Short mmCIF file of C-alpha atoms and ligand atoms in Angstrom, two decimals:
data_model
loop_
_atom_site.label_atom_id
_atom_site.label_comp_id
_atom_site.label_asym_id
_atom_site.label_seq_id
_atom_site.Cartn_x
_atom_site.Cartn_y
_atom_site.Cartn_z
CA UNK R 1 20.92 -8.17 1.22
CA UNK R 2 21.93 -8.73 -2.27
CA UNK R 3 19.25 -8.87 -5.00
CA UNK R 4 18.82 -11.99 -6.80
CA UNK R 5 16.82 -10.82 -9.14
CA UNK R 6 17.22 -7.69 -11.89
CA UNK R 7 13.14 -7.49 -12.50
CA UNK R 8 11.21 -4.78 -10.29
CA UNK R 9 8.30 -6.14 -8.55
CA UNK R 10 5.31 -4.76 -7.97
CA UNK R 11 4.15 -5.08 -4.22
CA UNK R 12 0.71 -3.82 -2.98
CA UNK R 13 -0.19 -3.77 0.21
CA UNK R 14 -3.36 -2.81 1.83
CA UNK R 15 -5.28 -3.31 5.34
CA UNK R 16 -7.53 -1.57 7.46
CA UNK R 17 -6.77 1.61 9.16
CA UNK R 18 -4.91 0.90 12.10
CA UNK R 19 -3.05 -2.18 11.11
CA UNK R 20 -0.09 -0.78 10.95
CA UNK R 21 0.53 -1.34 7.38
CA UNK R 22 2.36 2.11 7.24
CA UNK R 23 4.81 1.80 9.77
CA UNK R 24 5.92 -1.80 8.01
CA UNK R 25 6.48 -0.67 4.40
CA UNK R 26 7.82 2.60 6.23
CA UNK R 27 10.68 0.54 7.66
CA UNK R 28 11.41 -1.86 4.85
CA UNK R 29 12.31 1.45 2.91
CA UNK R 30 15.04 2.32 5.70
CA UNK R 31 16.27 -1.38 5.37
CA UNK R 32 15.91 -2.01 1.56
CA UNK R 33 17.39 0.71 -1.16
CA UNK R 34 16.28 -1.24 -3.51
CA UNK R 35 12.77 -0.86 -2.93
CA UNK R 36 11.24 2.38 -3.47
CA UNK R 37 7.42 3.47 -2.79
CA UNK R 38 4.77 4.97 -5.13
CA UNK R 39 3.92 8.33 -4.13
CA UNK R 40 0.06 8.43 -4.49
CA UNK R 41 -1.50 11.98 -5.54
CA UNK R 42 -5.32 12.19 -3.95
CA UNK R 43 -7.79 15.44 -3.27
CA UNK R 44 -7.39 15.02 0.04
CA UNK R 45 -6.40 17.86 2.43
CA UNK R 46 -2.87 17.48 3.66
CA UNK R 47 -3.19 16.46 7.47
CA UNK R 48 -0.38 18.40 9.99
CA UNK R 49 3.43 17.53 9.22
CA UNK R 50 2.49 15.84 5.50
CA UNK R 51 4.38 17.40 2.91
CA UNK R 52 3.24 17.39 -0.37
CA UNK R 53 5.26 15.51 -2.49
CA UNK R 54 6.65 13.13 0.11
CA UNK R 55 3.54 11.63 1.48
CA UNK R 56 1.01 12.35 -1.40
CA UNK R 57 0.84 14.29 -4.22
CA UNK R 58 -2.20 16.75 -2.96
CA UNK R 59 -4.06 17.98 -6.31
CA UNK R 60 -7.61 19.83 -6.51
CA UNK R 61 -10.62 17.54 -7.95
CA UNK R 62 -9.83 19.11 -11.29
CA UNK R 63 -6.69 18.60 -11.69
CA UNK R 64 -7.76 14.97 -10.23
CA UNK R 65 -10.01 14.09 -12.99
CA UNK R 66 -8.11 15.48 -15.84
CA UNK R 67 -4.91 13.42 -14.83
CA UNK R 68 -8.29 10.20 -14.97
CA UNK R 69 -9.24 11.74 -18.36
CA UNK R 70 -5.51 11.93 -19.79
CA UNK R 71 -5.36 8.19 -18.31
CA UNK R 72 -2.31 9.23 -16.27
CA UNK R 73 -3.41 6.68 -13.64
CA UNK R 74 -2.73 3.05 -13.48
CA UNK R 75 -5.42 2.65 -10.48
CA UNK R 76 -7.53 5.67 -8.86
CA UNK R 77 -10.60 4.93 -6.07
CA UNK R 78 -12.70 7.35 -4.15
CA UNK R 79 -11.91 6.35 -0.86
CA UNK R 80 -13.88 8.25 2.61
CA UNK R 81 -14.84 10.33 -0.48
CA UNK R 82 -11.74 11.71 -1.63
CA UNK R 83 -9.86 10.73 -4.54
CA UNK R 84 -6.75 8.65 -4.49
CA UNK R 85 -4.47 7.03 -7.47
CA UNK R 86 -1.00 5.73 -8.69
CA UNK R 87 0.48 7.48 -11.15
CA UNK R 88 1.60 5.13 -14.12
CA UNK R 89 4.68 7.35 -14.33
CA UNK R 90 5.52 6.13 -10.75
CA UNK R 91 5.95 2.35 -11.99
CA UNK R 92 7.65 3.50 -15.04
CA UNK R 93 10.45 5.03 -13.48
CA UNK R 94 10.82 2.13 -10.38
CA UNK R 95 11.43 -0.05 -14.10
CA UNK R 96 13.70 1.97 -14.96
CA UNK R 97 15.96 2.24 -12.24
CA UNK R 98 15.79 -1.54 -11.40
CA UNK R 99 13.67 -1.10 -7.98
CA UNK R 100 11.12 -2.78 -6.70
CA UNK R 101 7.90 -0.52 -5.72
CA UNK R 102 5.05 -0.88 -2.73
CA UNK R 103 1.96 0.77 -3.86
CA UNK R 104 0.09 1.45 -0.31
CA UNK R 105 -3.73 1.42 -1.90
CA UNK R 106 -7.07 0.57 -0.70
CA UNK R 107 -9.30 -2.84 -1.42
CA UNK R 108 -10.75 -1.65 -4.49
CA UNK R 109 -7.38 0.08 -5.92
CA UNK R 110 -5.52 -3.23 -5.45
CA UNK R 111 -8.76 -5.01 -7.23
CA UNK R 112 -8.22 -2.82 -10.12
CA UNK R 113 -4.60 -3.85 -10.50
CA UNK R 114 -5.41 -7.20 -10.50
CA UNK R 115 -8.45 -6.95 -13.31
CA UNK R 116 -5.42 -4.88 -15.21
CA UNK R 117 -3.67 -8.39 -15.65
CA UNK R 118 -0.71 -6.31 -14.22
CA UNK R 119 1.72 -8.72 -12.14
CA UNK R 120 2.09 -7.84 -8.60
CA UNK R 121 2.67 -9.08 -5.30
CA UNK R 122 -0.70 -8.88 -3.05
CA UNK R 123 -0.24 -8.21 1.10
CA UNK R 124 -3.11 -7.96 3.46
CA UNK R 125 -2.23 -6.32 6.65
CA UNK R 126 -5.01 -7.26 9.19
CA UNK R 127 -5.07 -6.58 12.86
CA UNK R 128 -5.73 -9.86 14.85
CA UNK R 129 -9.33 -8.86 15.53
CA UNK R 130 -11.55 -5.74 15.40
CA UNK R 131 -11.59 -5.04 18.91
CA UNK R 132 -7.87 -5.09 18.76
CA UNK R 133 -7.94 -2.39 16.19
CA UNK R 134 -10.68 -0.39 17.78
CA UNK R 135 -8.19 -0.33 20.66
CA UNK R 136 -5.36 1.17 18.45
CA UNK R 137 -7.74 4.03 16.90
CA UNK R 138 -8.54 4.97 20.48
CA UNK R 139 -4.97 4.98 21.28
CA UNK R 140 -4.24 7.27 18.95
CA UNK R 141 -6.73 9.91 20.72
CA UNK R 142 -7.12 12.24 17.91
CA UNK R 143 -10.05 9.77 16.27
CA UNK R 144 -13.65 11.08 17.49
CA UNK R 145 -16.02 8.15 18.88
CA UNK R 146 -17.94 7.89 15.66
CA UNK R 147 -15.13 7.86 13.60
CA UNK R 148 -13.99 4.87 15.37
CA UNK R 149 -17.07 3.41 14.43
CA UNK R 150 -17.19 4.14 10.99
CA UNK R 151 -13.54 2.75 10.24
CA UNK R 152 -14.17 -0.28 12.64
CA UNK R 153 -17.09 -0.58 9.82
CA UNK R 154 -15.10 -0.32 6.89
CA UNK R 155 -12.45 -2.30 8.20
CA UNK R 156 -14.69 -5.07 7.97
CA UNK R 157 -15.28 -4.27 4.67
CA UNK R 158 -12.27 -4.37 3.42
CA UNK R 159 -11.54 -7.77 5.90
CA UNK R 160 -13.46 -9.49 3.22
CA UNK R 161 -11.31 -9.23 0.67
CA UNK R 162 -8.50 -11.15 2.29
CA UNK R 163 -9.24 -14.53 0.11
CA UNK R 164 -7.79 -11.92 -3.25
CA UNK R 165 -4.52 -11.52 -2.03
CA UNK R 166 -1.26 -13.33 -1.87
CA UNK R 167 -0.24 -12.99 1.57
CA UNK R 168 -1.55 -12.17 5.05
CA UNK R 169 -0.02 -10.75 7.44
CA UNK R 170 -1.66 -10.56 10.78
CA UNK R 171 -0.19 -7.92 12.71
CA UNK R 172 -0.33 -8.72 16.68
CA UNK R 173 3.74 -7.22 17.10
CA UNK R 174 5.05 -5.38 14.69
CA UNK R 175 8.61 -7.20 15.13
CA UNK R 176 6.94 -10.41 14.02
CA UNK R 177 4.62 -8.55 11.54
CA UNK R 178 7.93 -7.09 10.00
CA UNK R 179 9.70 -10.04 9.80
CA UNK R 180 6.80 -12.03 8.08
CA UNK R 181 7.17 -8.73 5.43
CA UNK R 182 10.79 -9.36 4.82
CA UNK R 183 10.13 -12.87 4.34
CA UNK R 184 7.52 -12.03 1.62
CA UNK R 185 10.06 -9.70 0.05
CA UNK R 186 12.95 -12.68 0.08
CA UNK R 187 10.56 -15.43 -0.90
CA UNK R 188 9.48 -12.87 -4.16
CA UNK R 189 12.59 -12.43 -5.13
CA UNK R 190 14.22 -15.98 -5.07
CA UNK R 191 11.31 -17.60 -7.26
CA UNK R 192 12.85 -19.47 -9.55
CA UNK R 193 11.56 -17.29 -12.58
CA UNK R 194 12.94 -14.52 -11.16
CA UNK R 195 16.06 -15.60 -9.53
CA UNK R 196 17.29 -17.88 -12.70
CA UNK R 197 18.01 -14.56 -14.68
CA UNK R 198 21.42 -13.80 -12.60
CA UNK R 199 22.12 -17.18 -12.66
CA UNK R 200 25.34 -17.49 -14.69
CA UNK R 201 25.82 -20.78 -16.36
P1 5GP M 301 -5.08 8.18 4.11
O1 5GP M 301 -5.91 9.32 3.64
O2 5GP M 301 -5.42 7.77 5.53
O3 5GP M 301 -3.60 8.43 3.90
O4 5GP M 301 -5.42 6.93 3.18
C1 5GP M 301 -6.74 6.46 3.10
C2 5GP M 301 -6.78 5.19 2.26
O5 5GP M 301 -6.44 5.47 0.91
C3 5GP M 301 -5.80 4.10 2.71
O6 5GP M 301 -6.51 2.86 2.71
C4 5GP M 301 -4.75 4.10 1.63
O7 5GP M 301 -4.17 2.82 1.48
C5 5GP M 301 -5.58 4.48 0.41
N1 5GP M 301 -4.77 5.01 -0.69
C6 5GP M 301 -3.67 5.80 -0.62
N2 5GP M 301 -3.19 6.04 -1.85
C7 5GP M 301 -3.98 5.36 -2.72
C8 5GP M 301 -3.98 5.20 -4.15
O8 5GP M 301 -3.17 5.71 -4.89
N3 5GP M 301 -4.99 4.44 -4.68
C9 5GP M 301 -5.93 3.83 -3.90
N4 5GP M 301 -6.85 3.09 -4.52
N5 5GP M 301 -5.97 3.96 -2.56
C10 5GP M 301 -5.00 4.72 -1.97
#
């Protein structure tokens, strides 16, 4: 699909763990070139098959909190008590190629950006209940009984902040749930403010 518009947009999207919020924005990327993602860099340890560089940036907590004290971060959280955070540099160069960027950030990250006055997009990615995603974490079998439990807890946690974002997507089949992305992305791009700059009169 042609873009309509020549501004990048900022799109973050967050959700529990388990809604599936991954596996959208994952496939968008396939579909859309012009959308690119914003590699996070966090102290977490890289799990099996991550590579760093492609799915985070992994950095020690030094290195972490000198990048805070240089103010090299547009947003950073401590999230299941590691630290996570967008690089400013990532935005920077979406801008200057002319792509749109998904910034893939907790509840409190994507409150940040918003108290920044930044303009963004906001998408919630909820599953349709917490039973549903308690369910999925079991599924995936490598998530220990209380850990279940402890993300079924923060998921509700984070449920709460629904009412802050733009858009909610409630993810009960990812074929729907990816189509009500795609819409987002179209609906973004043809507002008038946006659209009306490759209008040629
Ligand atoms: P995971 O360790 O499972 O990849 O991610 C844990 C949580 O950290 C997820 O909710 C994810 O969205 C969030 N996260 C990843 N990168 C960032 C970031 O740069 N900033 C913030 N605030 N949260 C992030």
């Amino acid at each position: 699909m042609p873009r309509t518009s020549s501004e990048s947009i900022v799109f973050v999207i967050s959700g529990p763990s388990g809604s599936g919020k991954t596996t959208l924005w994952k496939r968008l990327l396939k579909e859309f070139k012009d959308i690119t993602r914003s590699v996070s860099v966090t102290t977490r340890p890289p799990r099996k098959r991550e590579k760093n560089g492609r799915d985070y940036t992994f950095v020690s907590e030094k290195k972490f909190l000198e990048m805070i004290r240089k103010g090299e971060f547009l947003e950073w959280a401590l999230v299941h008590n590691h630290y996570y955070g967008t690089p400013k540099k990532n935005i920077e160069n979406a801008k200057k190629k002319g792509l749109d960027i998904i910034l893939e950030i907790d509840v409190q990250g994507a409150m940040n950006i918003k108290k920044s006055g930044i303009k963004a997009v906001f998408i919630f990615v909820a599953p349709p209940s917490l039973n549903v995603l308690k369910n999925r974490l079991k599924k995936r079998g490598d998530v220990s009984d209380e850990e279940i439990r402890s993300r079924t807890e923060i998921a509700r946690k984070e449920m709460s902040y629904i009412w802050e974002y733009d858009y909610l997507i409630i993810n009960r089949d990812v074929e729907y749930a990816y189509n009500d992305l795609k819409s987002i992305i179209t609906a973004e791009r043809l507002k008038t403010f946006r659209a009306i700059k490759s209008l040629k009169i």
